[in-house]
Coordinates of C-alpha atoms and ligand atoms in Angstrom, one line a residue:
X29 CA 0.4 19.2 21.5
X30 CA 4.1 19.6 22.7
X31 CA 6.1 18.0 20.4
X32 CA 7.7 14.5 21.7
X33 CA 10.6 13.5 19.9
X34 CA 11.2 9.6 19.8
X35 CA 14.2 7.7 19.0
X36 CA 12.6 4.0 18.3
X37 CA 13.3 3.6 14.8
X38 CA 11.1 2.2 12.1
X39 CA 12.8 -0.9 10.5
X40 CA 9.7 -3.1 9.7
X41 CA 7.0 -2.8 7.4
X42 CA 4.0 -5.1 7.4
X43 CA 2.4 -5.6 3.7
X44 CA -0.9 -7.3 3.7
X45 CA -1.5 -9.6 0.7
X46 CA -3.7 -12.2 1.5
X47 CA -6.6 -10.6 0.2
X48 CA -8.9 -12.5 -2.7
X49 CA -8.6 -9.7 -5.4
X50 CA -11.9 -10.1 -6.4
X51 CA -12.4 -6.9 -8.3
X52 CA -9.6 -8.1 -10.8
X53 CA -11.4 -11.4 -11.4
X54 CA -10.2 -13.5 -13.9
X55 CA -7.0 -12.2 -13.8
X56 CA -6.6 -13.0 -9.9
X57 CA -7.7 -16.5 -10.3
X58 CA -4.4 -18.3 -10.8
X59 CA -2.3 -14.8 -10.3
X60 CA -1.9 -12.8 -6.8
X61 CA -3.7 -9.0 -7.5
X62 CA 0.1 -8.0 -6.3
X63 CA 1.7 -9.0 -8.7
X64 CA -0.2 -7.2 -12.0
X65 CA 2.2 -5.0 -13.5
X66 CA 2.0 -1.3 -13.8
X67 CA 3.7 -1.4 -17.4
X68 CA 6.8 -3.9 -16.5
X69 CA 6.9 -3.3 -12.3
X70 CA 4.6 -5.5 -10.3
X71 CA 2.5 -3.7 -8.0
X72 CA 4.2 -4.7 -5.0
X73 CA 7.4 -3.8 -5.8
X74 CA 6.4 -0.5 -6.2
X75 CA 5.1 -0.8 -2.6
X76 CA 8.2 -2.4 -1.3
X77 CA 10.5 0.5 -3.1
X78 CA 8.4 3.0 -1.3
X79 CA 9.2 0.8 2.3
X80 CA 13.0 0.8 1.8
X81 CA 12.9 4.6 0.0
X82 CA 11.6 5.2 4.0
X83 CA 14.4 3.6 5.6
X84 CA 12.7 0.0 6.3
X85 CA 14.8 -2.8 6.3
X86 CA 12.8 -5.8 7.0
X87 CA 9.3 -6.2 4.8
X88 CA 6.7 -9.0 6.4
X89 CA 4.4 -9.7 3.8
X90 CA 0.9 -11.5 4.8
X91 CA 0.2 -13.8 2.5
X92 CA -1.9 -16.4 1.3
X93 CA -2.1 -20.3 -0.7
X94 CA -1.4 -19.4 -4.0
X95 CA 1.0 -16.3 -3.7
X96 CA 3.9 -17.8 -3.9
X97 CA 5.1 -15.8 -7.0
X98 CA 5.3 -12.7 -4.8
X99 CA 7.9 -14.3 -2.7
X100 CA 9.8 -16.0 -5.5
X101 CA 9.9 -12.3 -7.2
X102 CA 11.9 -10.9 -4.3
X103 CA 14.3 -13.9 -4.7
X104 CA 17.2 -14.6 -7.2
X105 CA 16.6 -16.3 -9.9
X106 CA 19.7 -17.9 -10.7
X107 CA 19.4 -19.0 -14.0
X108 CA 17.1 -16.1 -15.2
X109 CA 20.5 -14.4 -14.6
X110 CA 23.0 -16.6 -15.0
X111 CA 21.6 -16.9 -18.6
X112 CA 21.5 -13.1 -19.1
X113 CA 24.9 -12.8 -17.9
X114 CA 26.2 -15.2 -20.7
X115 CA 24.5 -13.4 -23.1
X116 CA 25.7 -10.5 -22.0
X117 CA 22.5 -8.6 -21.3
X118 CA 24.2 -6.9 -18.1
X119 CA 21.3 -4.4 -17.9
X120 CA 18.6 -7.1 -17.5
X121 CA 20.6 -9.1 -15.2
X122 CA 20.8 -6.4 -13.0
X123 CA 17.1 -5.5 -13.0
X124 CA 16.4 -9.1 -11.9
X125 CA 19.3 -9.2 -8.9
X126 CA 18.3 -6.0 -7.4
X127 CA 15.4 -7.0 -6.8
X128 CA 16.7 -9.7 -5.0
X129 CA 18.2 -7.3 -2.7
X130 CA 16.0 -5.0 -2.2
X131 CA 15.0 -5.9 1.4
X132 CA 14.5 -8.8 4.1
X133 CA 11.5 -10.0 3.4
X134 CA 9.7 -12.4 5.6
X135 CA 6.5 -13.8 5.2
X136 CA 3.6 -15.3 7.2
X137 CA 0.1 -16.9 6.2
X138 CA -3.1 -15.3 6.8
X139 CA -4.7 -19.2 6.8
X140 CA -8.3 -17.3 6.3
X141 CA -9.3 -14.0 4.5
X142 CA -10.7 -12.5 8.0
X143 CA -10.3 -9.1 6.8
X144 CA -7.6 -6.2 6.9
X145 CA -7.2 -6.1 10.9
X146 CA -6.8 -9.7 11.3
X147 CA -4.2 -9.7 8.6
X148 CA -2.2 -7.2 10.7
X149 CA -2.5 -9.5 13.5
X150 CA -1.2 -11.9 11.7
X151 CA 2.2 -10.4 11.5
X152 CA 2.4 -9.5 15.6
X153 CA 4.8 -12.4 16.2
X154 CA 7.6 -10.9 13.6
X155 CA 7.2 -7.4 14.2
X156 CA 7.0 -7.9 18.3
X157 CA 7.0 -4.8 20.7
X158 CA 8.3 -2.3 18.2
X159 CA 6.7 0.6 15.7
X160 CA 6.2 -0.5 12.4
X161 CA 4.9 0.8 9.0
X162 CA 1.9 -1.0 7.1
X163 CA 1.7 -0.2 3.4
X164 CA -1.3 -2.0 1.6
X165 CA -0.4 -2.9 -2.1
X166 CA -3.7 -1.6 -3.5
X167 CA -2.8 2.4 -3.1
X168 CA 0.1 3.4 -5.4
X169 CA 0.9 7.1 -3.8
X170 CA 3.8 8.6 -6.4
X171 CA 5.8 11.7 -4.3
X172 CA 9.0 13.0 -4.3
X173 CA 9.2 12.1 -0.7
X174 CA 8.1 8.3 0.3
X175 CA 5.1 8.7 1.9
X176 CA 5.8 6.1 4.4
X177 CA 8.7 8.5 5.1
X178 CA 6.4 11.3 5.4
X179 CA 4.4 9.8 8.2
X180 CA 8.1 8.2 9.8
X181 CA 9.0 12.0 9.9
X182 CA 5.9 13.3 11.7
X183 CA 5.9 10.1 14.2
X184 CA 9.6 10.8 14.5
X185 CA 8.9 14.5 15.9
X186 CA 5.6 13.9 17.9
X187 CA 5.5 10.4 18.9
X188 CA 2.3 8.2 18.7
X189 CA 1.5 6.3 16.0
X190 CA 0.3 8.2 12.4
X191 CA -2.1 7.4 10.0
X192 CA -1.8 9.1 6.0
X193 CA -4.9 10.6 4.8
X194 CA -6.3 12.4 1.7
X195 CA -9.1 14.9 1.4
X196 CA -11.8 13.1 -0.7
X197 CA -15.4 14.5 -1.9
X198 CA -17.9 13.5 0.2
X199 CA -19.7 11.2 -2.2
X200 CA -16.5 9.2 -1.6
X201 CA -16.3 8.7 2.0
X202 CA -18.3 5.2 1.9
X203 CA -15.2 4.0 0.4
X204 CA -12.8 4.5 2.8
X205 CA -11.7 4.5 6.7
X206 CA -12.5 8.2 7.9
X207 CA -11.0 10.0 10.6
X208 CA -12.1 12.9 12.9
X209 CA -10.7 15.5 15.3
X210 CA -8.5 18.5 16.0
X211 CA -6.7 19.6 13.4
X212 CA -3.1 20.9 14.9
X213 CA -2.1 22.7 11.4
X214 CA -3.6 22.5 8.2
X215 CA -1.6 19.1 7.5
X216 CA -1.5 17.4 11.0
X217 CA -4.7 16.5 13.1
X218 CA -5.1 14.6 16.4
X219 CA -7.7 11.9 16.0
X220 CA -10.1 11.2 18.4
X221 CA -12.6 9.7 15.8
X222 CA -12.2 6.8 13.1
X223 CA -15.0 5.0 11.3
X224 CA -14.8 2.5 8.5
X225 CA -16.5 3.0 5.3
X226 CA -19.5 5.5 6.9
X227 CA -22.5 6.8 5.2
X228 CA -22.0 10.6 4.0
X229 CA -24.0 12.1 6.7
X230 CA -22.0 10.0 9.4
X231 CA -18.3 11.1 8.0
X232 CA -16.2 12.7 11.0
X233 CA -14.0 14.6 8.2
X234 CA -13.6 14.3 4.8
X235 CA -10.0 13.4 5.3
X236 CA -9.6 9.2 4.6
X237 CA -7.3 6.5 5.2
X238 CA -6.0 5.2 1.6
X239 CA -3.6 2.6 3.4
X240 CA -0.6 3.9 4.6
X241 CA 0.1 3.9 8.7
X242 CA 2.9 4.0 11.1
X243 CA 1.8 2.1 14.3
X244 CA 2.8 2.0 18.0
X245 CA 3.0 -2.1 18.4
X246 CA -0.3 -1.3 21.1
X247 CA -2.5 -1.5 17.6
X248 CA -1.8 -5.6 18.1
X249 CA -4.1 -6.1 21.7
X250 CA -6.2 -3.7 20.1
X251 CA -6.6 -6.1 17.7
X252 CA -6.9 -8.5 19.9
X253 CA -9.9 -7.0 21.7
X254 CA -11.7 -6.0 18.1
X255 CA -14.8 -8.4 17.2
X256 CA -15.5 -8.4 13.6
X257 CA -17.3 -5.3 12.1
X258 CA -18.0 -4.2 8.6
X259 CA -18.3 -7.2 6.3
X260 CA -17.6 -9.6 9.1
X261 CA -14.3 -8.9 9.3
X262 CA -11.5 -7.5 11.6
X263 CA -11.4 -4.2 10.6
X264 CA -7.8 -2.7 11.4
X265 CA -10.3 1.0 11.7
X266 CA -12.0 -0.3 14.7
X267 CA -8.3 -1.2 16.1
X268 CA -7.2 2.1 15.7
X269 CA -10.2 3.5 17.4
X270 CA -9.3 1.6 20.4
X271 CA -5.6 2.9 20.1
X272 CA -7.1 6.6 20.0
X273 CA -8.6 6.1 23.2
X274 CA -5.6 4.7 24.5
X275 CA -2.6 6.5 22.9
X276 CA -1.7 9.3 20.8
X277 CA -3.0 9.0 17.3
X278 CA -2.5 11.8 14.6
X279 CA -3.6 11.7 10.5
X280 CA -1.3 13.4 8.0
X281 CA -1.9 15.2 5.0
X282 CA 0.6 13.5 3.1
X283 CA 2.2 15.4 -0.6
X284 CA 2.0 12.7 -3.1
X285 CA -0.6 11.9 -5.8
X286 CA -2.4 8.6 -4.9
X287 CA -3.5 5.5 -7.7
X288 CA -6.6 3.3 -6.5
X289 CA -4.9 0.5 -8.1
X290 CA -7.0 -2.3 -6.8
X291 CA -9.7 -0.8 -8.7
X292 CA -9.7 -1.0 -12.8
X293 CA -10.3 2.6 -13.4
X294 CA -7.5 3.5 -11.0
X295 CA -5.1 1.0 -12.4
X296 CA -5.6 2.3 -16.0
X297 CA -4.9 5.7 -14.9
X298 CA -1.5 4.6 -13.3
X299 CA -0.4 2.3 -15.8
X300 CA -0.8 5.3 -18.2
X301 CA 0.6 8.2 -15.7
X302 CA 3.6 5.5 -15.1
X303 CA 4.0 4.8 -19.0
X304 CA 4.0 8.7 -19.8
X305 CA 6.5 9.0 -17.4
X306 CA 8.8 6.9 -19.1
X307 CA 11.3 8.4 -21.9
X308 CA 11.2 4.9 -24.3
X309 CA 7.3 4.9 -24.0
X310 CA 5.6 8.2 -23.7
X311 CA 5.9 9.0 -27.3
X312 CA 4.0 6.0 -28.4
X313 CA 1.7 5.8 -26.0
X314 CA 0.6 9.3 -26.9
X315 CA 0.4 8.2 -30.4
X316 CA -1.9 5.3 -29.2
X317 CA -3.9 7.0 -26.7
X318 CA -4.5 10.0 -29.7
X319 CA -5.8 7.3 -32.2
X320 CA -8.0 5.7 -29.6
X321 CA -9.7 9.1 -28.6
X322 CA -10.2 9.9 -32.3
X323 CA -11.8 6.6 -33.4
X324 CA -15.5 6.0 -32.7
X325 CA -15.9 3.2 -29.8
X326 CA -16.8 -0.2 -31.7
X327 CA -20.4 -1.1 -32.1
X328 CA -21.3 3.0 -33.3
X329 CA -18.5 1.9 -36.5
X330 CA -20.4 1.9 -39.6
Ligands
UTP21 P1 -9.1 -5.4 0.0 O1 -10.8 -5.0 0.7 O2 -8.6 -4.5 -1.4 O3 -9.6 -6.6 -0.7 O4 -7.8 -5.6 1.1 P2 -8.7 -7.8 -1.5 O5 -9.0 -8.9 -1.3 O6 -7.2 -7.6 -2.1 O7 -9.2 -7.2 -3.0 P3 -10.8 -7.3 -3.5 O8 -12.1 -5.9 -3.0 O9 -11.6 -8.6 -3.1 O10 -10.8 -7.1 -5.2 C1 -7.7 -4.5 1.2 C2 -5.7 -5.1 1.4 O11 -5.7 -5.7 2.6 C3 -5.7 -7.1 2.6 C4 -5.7 -7.2 0.9 O12 -4.7 -8.0 0.3 C5 -5.1 -5.8 0.3 O13 -3.8 -5.2 0.4 N1 -6.3 -8.4 2.6 C6 -7.2 -8.0 3.0 C7 -5.6 -8.7 3.6 O14 -4.4 -9.5 3.3 N2 -6.4 -10.2 4.5 C8 -7.7 -9.7 4.5 O15 -8.4 -10.7 5.0 C9 -8.1 -8.6 3.2

């Protein structure tokens, strides 16, 4: 397929954050899942930093009741910052202020949790008629070039819409939206088929969408036409199938390591990996891990 460079800059990212976070109960009873930290940085901050690192200026947060802490996190906290200034703890005051300056944050409520597709549609009045990115807060992608930037580069070279994909084992396909189509090169597919959480035998390939997208605004009309699918929810994957029938849709095998922080084990893995990378923590974390690995699990002790 011939490359068709496009000029419409991707300025806006949508971050759906209105889910109930049931896999993290009881932690998520009163605290938004997105505010649970990986070491000391809330998951949502990692995601917003990826978007900003990709050149995004406006972040549309699709939120819900009891999620106000997310908005507060990206605002200034005058009392805290002023108090840190007075105590001459400039580093900490700067850490706090920097988060307030990251991006323009615009939030909109999804009043009923009717699924990821419905959450994205809630952002339509803010995004308007522009291509935009979507980042899911449950997927932390650690990469030299931000994953969203990699997708924008493909969009700028080829036009259409782009979903980030990773190869998974056959036994894992029922956890993801899966894509199928024609490989244009080892990293790029022209997508013609998408299936949400298929049985292993029904997966169109082993390429899964973990939660990064750059989409044409036509997705909004596709979402309006999409009936509730798996779990009675409006599925983004079903709307993407419609989009693939109307416009070009590419899947790009991004470079990077993905952590499934919406899952408890994935969250623990991300916490350890990020802590081991912090010079002030690495040695201590290694010592703690060594100690616990050499101990017998509780209950087996004599
Ligand atoms: P998940 O399926 O992981 O749902 O949604 P969840 O509620 O966050 O978590 P669990 O499974 O109950 O533990 C994937 C993404 O879509 C958003 C979620 O916030 C998450 O970022 N989402 C999901 C919405 O914004 N609205 C919805 O109605 C559903």
